PDB file of C-alpha atoms (C1' of nucleotides) in Angstrom:
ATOM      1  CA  UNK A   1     132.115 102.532 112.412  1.00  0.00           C
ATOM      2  CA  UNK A   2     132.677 103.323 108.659  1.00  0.00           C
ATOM      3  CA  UNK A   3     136.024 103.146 107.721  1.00  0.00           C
ATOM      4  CA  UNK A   4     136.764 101.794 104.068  1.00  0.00           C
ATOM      5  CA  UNK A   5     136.975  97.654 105.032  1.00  0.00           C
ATOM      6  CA  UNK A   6     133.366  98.068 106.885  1.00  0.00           C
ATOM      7  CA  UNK A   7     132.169  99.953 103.757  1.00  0.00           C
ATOM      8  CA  UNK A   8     133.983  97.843 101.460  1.00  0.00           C
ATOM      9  CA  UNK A   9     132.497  94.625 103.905  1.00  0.00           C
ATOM     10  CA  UNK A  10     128.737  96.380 103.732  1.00  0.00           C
ATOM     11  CA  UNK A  11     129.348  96.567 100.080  1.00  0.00           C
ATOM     12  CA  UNK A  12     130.016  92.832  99.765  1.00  0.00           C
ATOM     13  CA  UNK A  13     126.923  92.175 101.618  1.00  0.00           C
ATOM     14  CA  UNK A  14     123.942  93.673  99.834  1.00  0.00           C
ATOM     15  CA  UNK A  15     125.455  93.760  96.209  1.00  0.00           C
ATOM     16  CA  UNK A  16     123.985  89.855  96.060  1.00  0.00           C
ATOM     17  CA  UNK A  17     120.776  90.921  97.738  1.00  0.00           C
ATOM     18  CA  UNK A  18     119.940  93.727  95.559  1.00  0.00           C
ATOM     19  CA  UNK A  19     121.349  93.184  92.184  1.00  0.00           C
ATOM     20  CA  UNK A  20     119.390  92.902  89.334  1.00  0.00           C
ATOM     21  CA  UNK A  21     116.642  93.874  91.423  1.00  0.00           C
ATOM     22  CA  UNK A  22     113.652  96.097  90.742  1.00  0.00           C
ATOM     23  CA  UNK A  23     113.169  98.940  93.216  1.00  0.00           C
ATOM     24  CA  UNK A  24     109.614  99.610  94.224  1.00  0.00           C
ATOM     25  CA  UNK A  25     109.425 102.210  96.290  1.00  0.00           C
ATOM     26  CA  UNK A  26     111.771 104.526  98.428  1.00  0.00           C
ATOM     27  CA  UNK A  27     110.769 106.332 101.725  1.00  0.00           C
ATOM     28  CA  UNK A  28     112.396 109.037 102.846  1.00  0.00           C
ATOM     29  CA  UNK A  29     111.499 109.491 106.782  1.00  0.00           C
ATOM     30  CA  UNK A  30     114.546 112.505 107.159  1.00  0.00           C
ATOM     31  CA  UNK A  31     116.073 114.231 104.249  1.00  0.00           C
ATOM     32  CA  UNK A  32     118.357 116.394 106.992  1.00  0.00           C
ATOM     33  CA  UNK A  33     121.915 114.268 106.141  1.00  0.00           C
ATOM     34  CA  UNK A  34     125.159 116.255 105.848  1.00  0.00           C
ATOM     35  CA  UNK A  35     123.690 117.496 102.196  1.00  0.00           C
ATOM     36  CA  UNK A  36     119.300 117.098 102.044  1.00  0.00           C
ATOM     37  CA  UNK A  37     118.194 113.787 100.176  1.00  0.00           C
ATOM     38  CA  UNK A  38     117.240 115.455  96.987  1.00  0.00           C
ATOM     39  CA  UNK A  39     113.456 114.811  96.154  1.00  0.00           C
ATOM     40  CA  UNK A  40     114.442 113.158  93.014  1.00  0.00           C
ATOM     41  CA  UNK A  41     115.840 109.926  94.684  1.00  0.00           C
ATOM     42  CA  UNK A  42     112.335 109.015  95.217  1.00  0.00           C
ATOM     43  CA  UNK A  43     110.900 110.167  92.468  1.00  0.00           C
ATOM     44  CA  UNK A  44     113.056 108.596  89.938  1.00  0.00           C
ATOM     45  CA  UNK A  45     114.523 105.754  91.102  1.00  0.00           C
ATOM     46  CA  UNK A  46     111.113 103.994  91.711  1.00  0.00           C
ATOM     47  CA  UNK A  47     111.095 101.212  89.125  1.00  0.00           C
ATOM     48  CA  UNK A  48     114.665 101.176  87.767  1.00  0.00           C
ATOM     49  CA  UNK A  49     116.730  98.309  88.642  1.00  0.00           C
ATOM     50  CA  UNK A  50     119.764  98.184  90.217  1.00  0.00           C
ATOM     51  CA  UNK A  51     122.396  97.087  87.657  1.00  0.00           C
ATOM     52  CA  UNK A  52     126.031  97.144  90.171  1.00  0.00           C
ATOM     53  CA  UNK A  53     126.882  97.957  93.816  1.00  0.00           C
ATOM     54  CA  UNK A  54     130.651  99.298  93.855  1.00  0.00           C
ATOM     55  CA  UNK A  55     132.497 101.555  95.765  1.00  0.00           C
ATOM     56  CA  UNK A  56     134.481 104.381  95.488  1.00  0.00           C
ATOM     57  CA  UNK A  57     136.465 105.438  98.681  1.00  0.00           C
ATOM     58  CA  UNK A  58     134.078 105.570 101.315  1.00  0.00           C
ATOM     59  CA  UNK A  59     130.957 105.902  98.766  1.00  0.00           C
ATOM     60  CA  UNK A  60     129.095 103.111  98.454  1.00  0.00           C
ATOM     61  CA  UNK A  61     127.964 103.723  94.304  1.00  0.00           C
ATOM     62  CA  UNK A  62     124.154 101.612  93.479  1.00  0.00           C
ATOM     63  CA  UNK A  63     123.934 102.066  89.468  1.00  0.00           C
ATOM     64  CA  UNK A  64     120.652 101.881  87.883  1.00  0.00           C
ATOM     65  CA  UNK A  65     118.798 102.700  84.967  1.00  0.00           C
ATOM     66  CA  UNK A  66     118.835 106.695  84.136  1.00  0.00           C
ATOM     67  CA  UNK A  67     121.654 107.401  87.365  1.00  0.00           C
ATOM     68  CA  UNK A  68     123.088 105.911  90.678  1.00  0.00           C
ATOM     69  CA  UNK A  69     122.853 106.357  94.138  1.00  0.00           C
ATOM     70  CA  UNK A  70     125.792 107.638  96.405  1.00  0.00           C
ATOM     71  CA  UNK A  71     125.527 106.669  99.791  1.00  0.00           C
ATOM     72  CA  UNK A  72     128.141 107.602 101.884  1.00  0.00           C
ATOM     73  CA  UNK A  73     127.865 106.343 105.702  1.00  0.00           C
ATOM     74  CA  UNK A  74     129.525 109.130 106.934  1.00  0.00           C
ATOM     75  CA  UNK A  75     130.489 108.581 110.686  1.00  0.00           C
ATOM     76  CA  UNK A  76     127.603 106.966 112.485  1.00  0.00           C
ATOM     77  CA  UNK A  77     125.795 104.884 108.921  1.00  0.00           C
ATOM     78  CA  UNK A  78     125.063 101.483 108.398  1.00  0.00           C
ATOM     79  CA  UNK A  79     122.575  99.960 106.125  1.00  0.00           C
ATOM     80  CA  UNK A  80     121.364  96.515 106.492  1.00  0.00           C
ATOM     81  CA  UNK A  81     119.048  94.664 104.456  1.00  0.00           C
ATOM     82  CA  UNK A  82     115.995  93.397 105.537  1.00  0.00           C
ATOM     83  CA  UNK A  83     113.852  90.928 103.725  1.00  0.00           C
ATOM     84  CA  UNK A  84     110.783  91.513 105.944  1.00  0.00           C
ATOM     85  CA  UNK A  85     108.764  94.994 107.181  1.00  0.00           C
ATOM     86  CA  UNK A  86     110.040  95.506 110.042  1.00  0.00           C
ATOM     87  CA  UNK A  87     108.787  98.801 111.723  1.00  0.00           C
ATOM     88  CA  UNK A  88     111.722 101.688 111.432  1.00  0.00           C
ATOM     89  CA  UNK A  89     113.535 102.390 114.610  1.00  0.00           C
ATOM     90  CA  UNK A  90     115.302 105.692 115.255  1.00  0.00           C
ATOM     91  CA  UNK A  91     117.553 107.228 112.884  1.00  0.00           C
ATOM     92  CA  UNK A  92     116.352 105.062 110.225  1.00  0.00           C
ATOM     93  CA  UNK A  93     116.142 107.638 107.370  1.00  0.00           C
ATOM     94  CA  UNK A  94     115.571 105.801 104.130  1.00  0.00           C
ATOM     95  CA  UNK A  95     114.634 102.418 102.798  1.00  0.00           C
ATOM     96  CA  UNK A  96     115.054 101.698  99.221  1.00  0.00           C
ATOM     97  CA  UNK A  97     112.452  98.798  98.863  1.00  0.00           C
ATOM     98  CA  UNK A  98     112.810  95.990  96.398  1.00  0.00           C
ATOM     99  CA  UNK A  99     109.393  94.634  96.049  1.00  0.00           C
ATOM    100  CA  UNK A 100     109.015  91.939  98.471  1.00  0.00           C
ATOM    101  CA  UNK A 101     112.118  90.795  98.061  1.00  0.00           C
ATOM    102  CA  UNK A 102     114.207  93.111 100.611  1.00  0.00           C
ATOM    103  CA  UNK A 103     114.202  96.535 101.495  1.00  0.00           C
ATOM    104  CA  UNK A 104     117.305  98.672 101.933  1.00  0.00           C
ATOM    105  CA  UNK A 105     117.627 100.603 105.267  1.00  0.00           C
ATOM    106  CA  UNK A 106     119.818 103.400 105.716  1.00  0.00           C
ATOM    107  CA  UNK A 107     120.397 104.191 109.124  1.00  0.00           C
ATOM    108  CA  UNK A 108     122.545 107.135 110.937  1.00  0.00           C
ATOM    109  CA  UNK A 109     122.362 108.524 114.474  1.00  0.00           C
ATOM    110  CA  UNK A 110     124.738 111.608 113.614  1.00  0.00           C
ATOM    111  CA  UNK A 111     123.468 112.327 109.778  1.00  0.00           C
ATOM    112  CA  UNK A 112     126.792 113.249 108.840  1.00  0.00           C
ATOM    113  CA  UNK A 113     126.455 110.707 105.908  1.00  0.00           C
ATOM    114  CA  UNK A 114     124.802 111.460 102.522  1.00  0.00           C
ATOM    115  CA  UNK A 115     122.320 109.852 100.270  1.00  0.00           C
ATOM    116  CA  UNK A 116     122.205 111.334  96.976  1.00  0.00           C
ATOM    117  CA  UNK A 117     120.849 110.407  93.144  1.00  0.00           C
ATOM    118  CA  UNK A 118     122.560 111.786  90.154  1.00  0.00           C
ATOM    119  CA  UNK A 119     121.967 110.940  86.509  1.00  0.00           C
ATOM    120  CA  UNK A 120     125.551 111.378  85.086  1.00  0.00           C
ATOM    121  CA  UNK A 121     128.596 109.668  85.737  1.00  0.00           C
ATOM    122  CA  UNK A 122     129.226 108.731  89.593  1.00  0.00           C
ATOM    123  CA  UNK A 123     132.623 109.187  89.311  1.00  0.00           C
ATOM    124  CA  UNK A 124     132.597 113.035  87.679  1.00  0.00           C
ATOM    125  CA  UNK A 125     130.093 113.832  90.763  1.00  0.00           C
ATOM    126  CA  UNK A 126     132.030 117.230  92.769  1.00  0.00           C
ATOM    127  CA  UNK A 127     132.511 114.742  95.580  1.00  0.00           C
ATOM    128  CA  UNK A 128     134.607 112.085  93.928  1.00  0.00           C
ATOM    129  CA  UNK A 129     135.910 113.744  90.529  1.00  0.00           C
ATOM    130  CA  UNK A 130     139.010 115.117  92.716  1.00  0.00           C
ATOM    131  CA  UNK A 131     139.568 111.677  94.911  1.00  0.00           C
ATOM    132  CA  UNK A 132     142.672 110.234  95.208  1.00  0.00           C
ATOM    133  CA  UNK A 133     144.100 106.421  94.160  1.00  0.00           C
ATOM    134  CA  UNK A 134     142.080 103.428  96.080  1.00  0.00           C
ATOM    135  CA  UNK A 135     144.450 101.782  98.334  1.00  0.00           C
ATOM    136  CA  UNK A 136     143.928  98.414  97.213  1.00  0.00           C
ATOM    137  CA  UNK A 137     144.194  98.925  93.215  1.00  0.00           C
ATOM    138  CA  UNK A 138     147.256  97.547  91.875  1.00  0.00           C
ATOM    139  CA  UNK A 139     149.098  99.831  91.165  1.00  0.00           C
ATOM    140  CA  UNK A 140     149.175 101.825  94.441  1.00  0.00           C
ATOM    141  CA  UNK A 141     152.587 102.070  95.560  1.00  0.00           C
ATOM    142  CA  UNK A 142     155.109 104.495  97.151  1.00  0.00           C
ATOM    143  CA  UNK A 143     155.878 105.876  94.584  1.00  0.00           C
ATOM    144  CA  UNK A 144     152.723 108.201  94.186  1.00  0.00           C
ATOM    145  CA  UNK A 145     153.100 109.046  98.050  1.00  0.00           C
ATOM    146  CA  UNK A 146     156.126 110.120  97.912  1.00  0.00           C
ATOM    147  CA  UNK A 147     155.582 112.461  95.064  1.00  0.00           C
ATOM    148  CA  UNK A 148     152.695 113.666  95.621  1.00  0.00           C
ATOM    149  CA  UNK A 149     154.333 114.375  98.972  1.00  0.00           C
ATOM    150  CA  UNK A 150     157.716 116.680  98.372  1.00  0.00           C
ATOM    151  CA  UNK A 151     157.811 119.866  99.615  1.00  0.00           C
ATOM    152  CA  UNK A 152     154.936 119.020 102.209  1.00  0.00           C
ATOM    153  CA  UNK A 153     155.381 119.741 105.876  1.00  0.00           C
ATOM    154  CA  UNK A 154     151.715 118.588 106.843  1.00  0.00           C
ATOM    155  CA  UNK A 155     152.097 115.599 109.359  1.00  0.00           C
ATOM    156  CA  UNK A 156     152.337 112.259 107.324  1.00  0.00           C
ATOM    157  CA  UNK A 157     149.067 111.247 109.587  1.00  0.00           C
ATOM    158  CA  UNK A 158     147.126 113.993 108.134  1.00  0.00           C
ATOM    159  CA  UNK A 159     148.927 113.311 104.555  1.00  0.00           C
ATOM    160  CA  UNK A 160     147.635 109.717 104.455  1.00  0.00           C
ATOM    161  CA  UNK A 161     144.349 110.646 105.747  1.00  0.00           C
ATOM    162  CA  UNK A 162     143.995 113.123 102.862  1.00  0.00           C
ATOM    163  CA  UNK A 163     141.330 111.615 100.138  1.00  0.00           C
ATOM    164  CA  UNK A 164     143.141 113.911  97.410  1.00  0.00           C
ATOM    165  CA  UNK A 165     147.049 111.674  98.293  1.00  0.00           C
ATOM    166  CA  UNK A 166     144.728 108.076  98.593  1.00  0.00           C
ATOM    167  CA  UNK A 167     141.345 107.285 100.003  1.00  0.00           C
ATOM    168  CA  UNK A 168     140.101 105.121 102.353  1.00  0.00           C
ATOM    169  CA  UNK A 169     142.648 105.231 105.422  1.00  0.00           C
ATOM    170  CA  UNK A 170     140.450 106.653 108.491  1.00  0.00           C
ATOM    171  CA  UNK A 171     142.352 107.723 112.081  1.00  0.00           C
ATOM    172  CA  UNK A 172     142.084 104.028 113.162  1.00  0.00           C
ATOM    173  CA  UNK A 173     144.139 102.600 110.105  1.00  0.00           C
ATOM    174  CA  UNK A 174     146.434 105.607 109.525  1.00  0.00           C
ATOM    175  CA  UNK A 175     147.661 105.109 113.490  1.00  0.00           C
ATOM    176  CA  UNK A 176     148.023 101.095 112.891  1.00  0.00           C
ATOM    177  CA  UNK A 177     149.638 101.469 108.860  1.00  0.00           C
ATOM    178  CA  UNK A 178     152.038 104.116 110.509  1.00  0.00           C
ATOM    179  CA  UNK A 179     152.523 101.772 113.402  1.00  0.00           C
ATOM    180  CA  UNK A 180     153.633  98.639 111.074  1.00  0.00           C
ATOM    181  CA  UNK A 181     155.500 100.823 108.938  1.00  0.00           C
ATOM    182  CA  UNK A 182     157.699 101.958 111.858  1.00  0.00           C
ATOM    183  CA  UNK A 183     156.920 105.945 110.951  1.00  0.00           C
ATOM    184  CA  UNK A 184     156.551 108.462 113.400  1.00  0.00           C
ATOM    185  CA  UNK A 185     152.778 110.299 112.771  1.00  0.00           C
ATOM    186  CA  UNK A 186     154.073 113.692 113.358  1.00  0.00           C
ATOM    187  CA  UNK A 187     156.784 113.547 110.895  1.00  0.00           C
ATOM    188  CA  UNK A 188     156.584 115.823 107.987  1.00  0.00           C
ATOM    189  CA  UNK A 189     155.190 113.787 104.576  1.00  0.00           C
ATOM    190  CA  UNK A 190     157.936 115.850 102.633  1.00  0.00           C
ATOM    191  CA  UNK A 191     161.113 114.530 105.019  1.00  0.00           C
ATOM    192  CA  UNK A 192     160.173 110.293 104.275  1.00  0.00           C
ATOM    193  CA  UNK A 193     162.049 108.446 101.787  1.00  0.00           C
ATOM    194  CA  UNK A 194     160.814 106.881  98.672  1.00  0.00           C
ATOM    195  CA  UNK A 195     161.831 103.330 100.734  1.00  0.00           C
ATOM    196  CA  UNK A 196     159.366 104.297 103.310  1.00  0.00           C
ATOM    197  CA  UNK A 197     156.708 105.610 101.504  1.00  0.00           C
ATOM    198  CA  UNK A 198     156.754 101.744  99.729  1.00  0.00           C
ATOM    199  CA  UNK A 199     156.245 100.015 103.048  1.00  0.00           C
ATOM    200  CA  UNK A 200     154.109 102.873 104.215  1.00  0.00           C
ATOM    201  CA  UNK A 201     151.431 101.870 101.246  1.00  0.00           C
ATOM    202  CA  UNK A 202     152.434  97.766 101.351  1.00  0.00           C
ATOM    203  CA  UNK A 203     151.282  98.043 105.376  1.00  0.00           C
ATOM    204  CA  UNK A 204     148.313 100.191 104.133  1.00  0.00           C
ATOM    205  CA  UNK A 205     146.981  97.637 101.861  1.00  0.00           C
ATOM    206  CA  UNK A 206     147.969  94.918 104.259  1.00  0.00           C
ATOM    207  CA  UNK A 207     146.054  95.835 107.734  1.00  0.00           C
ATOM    208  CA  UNK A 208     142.646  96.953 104.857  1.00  0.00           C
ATOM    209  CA  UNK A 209     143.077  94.064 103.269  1.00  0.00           C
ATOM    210  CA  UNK A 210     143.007  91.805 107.041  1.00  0.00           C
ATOM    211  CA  UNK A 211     140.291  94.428 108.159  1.00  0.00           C
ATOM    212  CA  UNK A 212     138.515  93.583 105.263  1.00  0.00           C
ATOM    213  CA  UNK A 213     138.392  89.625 105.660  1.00  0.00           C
ATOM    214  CA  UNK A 214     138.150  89.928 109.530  1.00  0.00           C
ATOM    215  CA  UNK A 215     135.030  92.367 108.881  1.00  0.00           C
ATOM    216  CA  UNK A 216     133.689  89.736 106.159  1.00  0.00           C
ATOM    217  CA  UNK A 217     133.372  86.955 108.587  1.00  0.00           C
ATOM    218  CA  UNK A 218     131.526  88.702 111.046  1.00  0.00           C
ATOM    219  CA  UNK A 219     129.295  90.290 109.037  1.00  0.00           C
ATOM    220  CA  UNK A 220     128.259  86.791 106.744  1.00  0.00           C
ATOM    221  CA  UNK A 221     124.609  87.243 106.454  1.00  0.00           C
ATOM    222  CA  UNK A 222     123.834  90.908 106.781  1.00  0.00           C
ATOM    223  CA  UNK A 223     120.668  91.059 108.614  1.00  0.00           C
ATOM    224  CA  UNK A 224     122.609  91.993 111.636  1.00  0.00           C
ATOM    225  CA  UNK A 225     121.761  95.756 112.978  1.00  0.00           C
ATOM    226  CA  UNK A 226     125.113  97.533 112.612  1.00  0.00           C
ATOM    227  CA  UNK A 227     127.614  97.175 110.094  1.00  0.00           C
ATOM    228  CA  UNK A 228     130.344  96.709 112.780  1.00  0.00           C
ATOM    229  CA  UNK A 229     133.178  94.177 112.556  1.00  0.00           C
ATOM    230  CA  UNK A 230     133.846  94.004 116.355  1.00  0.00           C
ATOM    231  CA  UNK A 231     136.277  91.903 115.744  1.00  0.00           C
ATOM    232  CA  UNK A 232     139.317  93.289 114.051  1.00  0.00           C
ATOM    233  CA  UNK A 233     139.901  95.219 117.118  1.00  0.00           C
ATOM    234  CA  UNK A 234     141.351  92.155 118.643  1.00  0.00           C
ATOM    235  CA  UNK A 235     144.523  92.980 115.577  1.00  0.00           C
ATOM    236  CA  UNK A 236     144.916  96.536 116.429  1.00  0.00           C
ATOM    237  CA  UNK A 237     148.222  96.903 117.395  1.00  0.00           C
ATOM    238  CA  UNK A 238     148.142 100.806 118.525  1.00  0.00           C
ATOM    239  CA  UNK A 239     144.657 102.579 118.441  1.00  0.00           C
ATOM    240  CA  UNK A 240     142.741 102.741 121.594  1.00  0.00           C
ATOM    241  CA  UNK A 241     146.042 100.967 123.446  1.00  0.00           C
ATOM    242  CA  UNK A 242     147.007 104.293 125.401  1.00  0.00           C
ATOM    243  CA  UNK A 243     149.650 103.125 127.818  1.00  0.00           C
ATOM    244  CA  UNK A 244     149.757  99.399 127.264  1.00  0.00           C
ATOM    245  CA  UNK A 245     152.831  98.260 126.144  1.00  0.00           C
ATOM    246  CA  UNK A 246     154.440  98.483 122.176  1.00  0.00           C
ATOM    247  CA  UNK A 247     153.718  94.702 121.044  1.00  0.00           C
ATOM    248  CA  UNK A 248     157.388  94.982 119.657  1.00  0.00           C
ATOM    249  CA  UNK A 249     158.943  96.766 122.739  1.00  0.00           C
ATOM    250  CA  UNK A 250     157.588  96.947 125.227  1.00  0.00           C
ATOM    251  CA  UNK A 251     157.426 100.892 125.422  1.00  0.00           C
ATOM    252  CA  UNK A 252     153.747 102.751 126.784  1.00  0.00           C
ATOM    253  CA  UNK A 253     151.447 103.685 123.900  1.00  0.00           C
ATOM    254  CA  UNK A 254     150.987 107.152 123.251  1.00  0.00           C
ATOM    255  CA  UNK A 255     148.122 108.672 122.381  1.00  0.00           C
ATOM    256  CA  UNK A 256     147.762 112.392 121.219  1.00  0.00           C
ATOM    257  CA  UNK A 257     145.788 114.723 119.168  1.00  0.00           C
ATOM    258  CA  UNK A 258     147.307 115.100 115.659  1.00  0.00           C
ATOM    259  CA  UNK A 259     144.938 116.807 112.959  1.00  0.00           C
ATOM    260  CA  UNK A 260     142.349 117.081 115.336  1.00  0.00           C
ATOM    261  CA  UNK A 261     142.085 113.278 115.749  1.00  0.00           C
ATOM    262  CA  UNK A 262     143.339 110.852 118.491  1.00  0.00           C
ATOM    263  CA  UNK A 263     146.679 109.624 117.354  1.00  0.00           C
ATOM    264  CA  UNK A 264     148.081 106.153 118.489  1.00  0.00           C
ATOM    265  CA  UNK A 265     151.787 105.393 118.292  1.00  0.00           C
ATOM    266  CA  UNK A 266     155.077 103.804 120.116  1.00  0.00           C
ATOM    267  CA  UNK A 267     157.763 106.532 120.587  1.00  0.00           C
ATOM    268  CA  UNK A 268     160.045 104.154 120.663  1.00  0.00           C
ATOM    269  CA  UNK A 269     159.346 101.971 117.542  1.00  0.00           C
ATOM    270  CA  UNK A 270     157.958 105.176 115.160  1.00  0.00           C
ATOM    271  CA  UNK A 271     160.320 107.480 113.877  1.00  0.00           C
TER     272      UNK A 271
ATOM    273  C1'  DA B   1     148.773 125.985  96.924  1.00  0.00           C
ATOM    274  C1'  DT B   2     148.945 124.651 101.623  1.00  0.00           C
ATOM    275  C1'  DG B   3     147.576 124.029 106.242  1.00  0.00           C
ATOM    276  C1'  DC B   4     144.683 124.827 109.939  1.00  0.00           C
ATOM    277  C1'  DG B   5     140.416 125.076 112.566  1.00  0.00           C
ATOM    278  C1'  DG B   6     135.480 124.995 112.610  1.00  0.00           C
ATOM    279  C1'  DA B   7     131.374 123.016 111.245  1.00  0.00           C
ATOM    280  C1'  DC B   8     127.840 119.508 110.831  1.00  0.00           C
ATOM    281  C1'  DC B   9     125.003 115.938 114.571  1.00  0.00           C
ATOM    282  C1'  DT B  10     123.738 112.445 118.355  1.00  0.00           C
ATOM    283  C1'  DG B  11     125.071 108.841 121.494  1.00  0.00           C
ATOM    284  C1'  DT B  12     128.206 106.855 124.796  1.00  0.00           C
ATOM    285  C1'  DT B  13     131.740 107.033 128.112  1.00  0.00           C
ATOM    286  C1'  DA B  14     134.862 109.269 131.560  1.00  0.00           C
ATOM    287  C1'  DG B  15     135.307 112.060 135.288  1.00  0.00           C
ATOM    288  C1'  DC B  16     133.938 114.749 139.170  1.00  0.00           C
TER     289       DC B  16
ATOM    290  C1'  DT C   1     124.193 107.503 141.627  1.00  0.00           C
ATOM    291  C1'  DG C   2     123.818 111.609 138.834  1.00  0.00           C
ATOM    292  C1'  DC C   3     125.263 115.431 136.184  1.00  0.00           C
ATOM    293  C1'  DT C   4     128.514 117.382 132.813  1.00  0.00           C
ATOM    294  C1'  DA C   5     132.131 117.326 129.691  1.00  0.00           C
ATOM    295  C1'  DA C   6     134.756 115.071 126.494  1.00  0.00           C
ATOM    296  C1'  DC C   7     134.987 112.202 122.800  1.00  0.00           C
ATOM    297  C1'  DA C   8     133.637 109.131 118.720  1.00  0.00           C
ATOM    298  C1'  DG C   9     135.311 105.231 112.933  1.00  0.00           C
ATOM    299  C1'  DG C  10     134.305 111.484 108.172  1.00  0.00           C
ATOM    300  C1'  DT C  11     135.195 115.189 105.346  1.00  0.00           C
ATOM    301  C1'  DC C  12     133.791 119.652 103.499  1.00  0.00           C
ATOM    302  C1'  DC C  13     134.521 124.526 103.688  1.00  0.00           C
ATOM    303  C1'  DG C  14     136.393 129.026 104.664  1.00  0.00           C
ATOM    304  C1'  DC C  15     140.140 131.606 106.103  1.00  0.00           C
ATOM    305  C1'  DA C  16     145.075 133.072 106.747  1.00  0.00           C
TER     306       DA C  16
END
DNA sequence: ATGCGGACCTGTTAGC
DNA sequence: TGCTAACAGGTCCGCA
């Protein structure tokens, strides 16, 4: 589910519900995530409020008092927000609760997602001091891609996919940016010209940016179970369309494994 | 430094 | 219909 418009979209949905808010209590029901839920997440973040929810690539950050949460959702994660006990079905691993008021519920089927508390900086924390430029600041451009890119040969669908070059493009939006940009996913990162590199990032930010808002009206009131935006699918131009025909051409849809990961593309339109 | 493959998990779907 | 294998939106780590 995660990729960066549904965490961006689950962001936008509990920051109003939970900032400024008081936590009362947090139950851990399975600390086994990709890295253990460290005991001190409940044992110090009982009381402090919850000052900001941002986000930082695919990390969801919750700042309070004396540190912040990371939360990342990993492959199979959603949290919702419930603002009554409800009893905790499978795979619910952790609510943060906020008095009566709501409780937080972290849920993952696969635990390859994290929850973790740490009292200094977010954003010098091992897992995001080395990350890349977000996709949808300003001042991403080409220019950074194609820099950061000379002398590569690694596929330019593995390049983009690389939280080090730019964060937040997943296998689903790395097929369709590729797609829009007319570049072929197997072509070497170091072989593309500083012209393509600047579509490349404009069609980046543009199918996030439509992910995002499509994601945002599905996902209004965030009480719903999963975090999933169903709906952009209906704009995907290439992923999951093996053999159905190029929207521009005509031509079948390939699909192949690239990076380990299903790769969507038209052979005819992708160079 | 770079690039590749394996690893971590469970649930759902495709194929025989 | 039922069993098994393949695959799934992420990303860290170790090795060559």
């Amino acid at each position: 589910m995660p990729e960066l418009p549904e965490v961006e979209t689950t962001r936008a949905g509990i920051a109003p519900q939970i900032t400024g808010r008081r936590v009362s209590k947090v139950i851990v029901r399975d600390r086994r995530l990709r890295w253990p839920v460290p005991p001190a997440l409940a044992r110090e973040l009982p009381g402090q409020r919850v000052h900001e929810v941002t986000r930082r690539a695919k990390y969801l950050l919750l700042k309070a008092d004396t540190g912040s949460v990371i939360l990342h959702l990993g492959m199979s994660g959603s949290v919702r927000i419930l603002t009554r006990s409800l009893a905790p079905l499978p795979h619910d691993h952790i609510d943060i609760r906020f008095g009566r008021a709501a409780i937080l519920r972290f849920n993952d089927p696969r635990r390859f997602g994290c929850v973790l508390w740490t009292r200094r900086d977010p954003f010098s924390h091992p897992l995001l001091a080395d990350l890349g430029p977000e996709p949808l600041s300003a001042d991403f451009a080409g220019e950074k891609l194609y820099e950061s890119s000379r002398g590569r040969k690694v596929a330019i669908k593995n390049f983009i996919m690389n939280a080090q070059v730019v964060v937040g493009v997943g296998n689903i939006y790395a097929s369709e940016a590729l797609y829009l940009a007319g570049i072929h996913p197997r072509r070497p990162a170091g072989r593309i010209s500083l012209a393509r590199f600047n579509e490349l990032a404009a069609q980046v930010q543009r199918v996030l940016r439509a992910a995002i808002r499509a994601g945002g009206t599905t996902l209004r009131d965030f009480t719903d179970s999963d975090g999933l935006p169903g709906y952009f699918s209906q704009s995907l131009k290439v992923y999951g369309r093996t053999g159905l025909p190029c929207k521009r051409c005509g031509e079948a849809i390939r699909q192949e494994v690239i990076g380990q990961r299903s790769t969507f593309f038209c052979p005819h339109c992708q160079r």
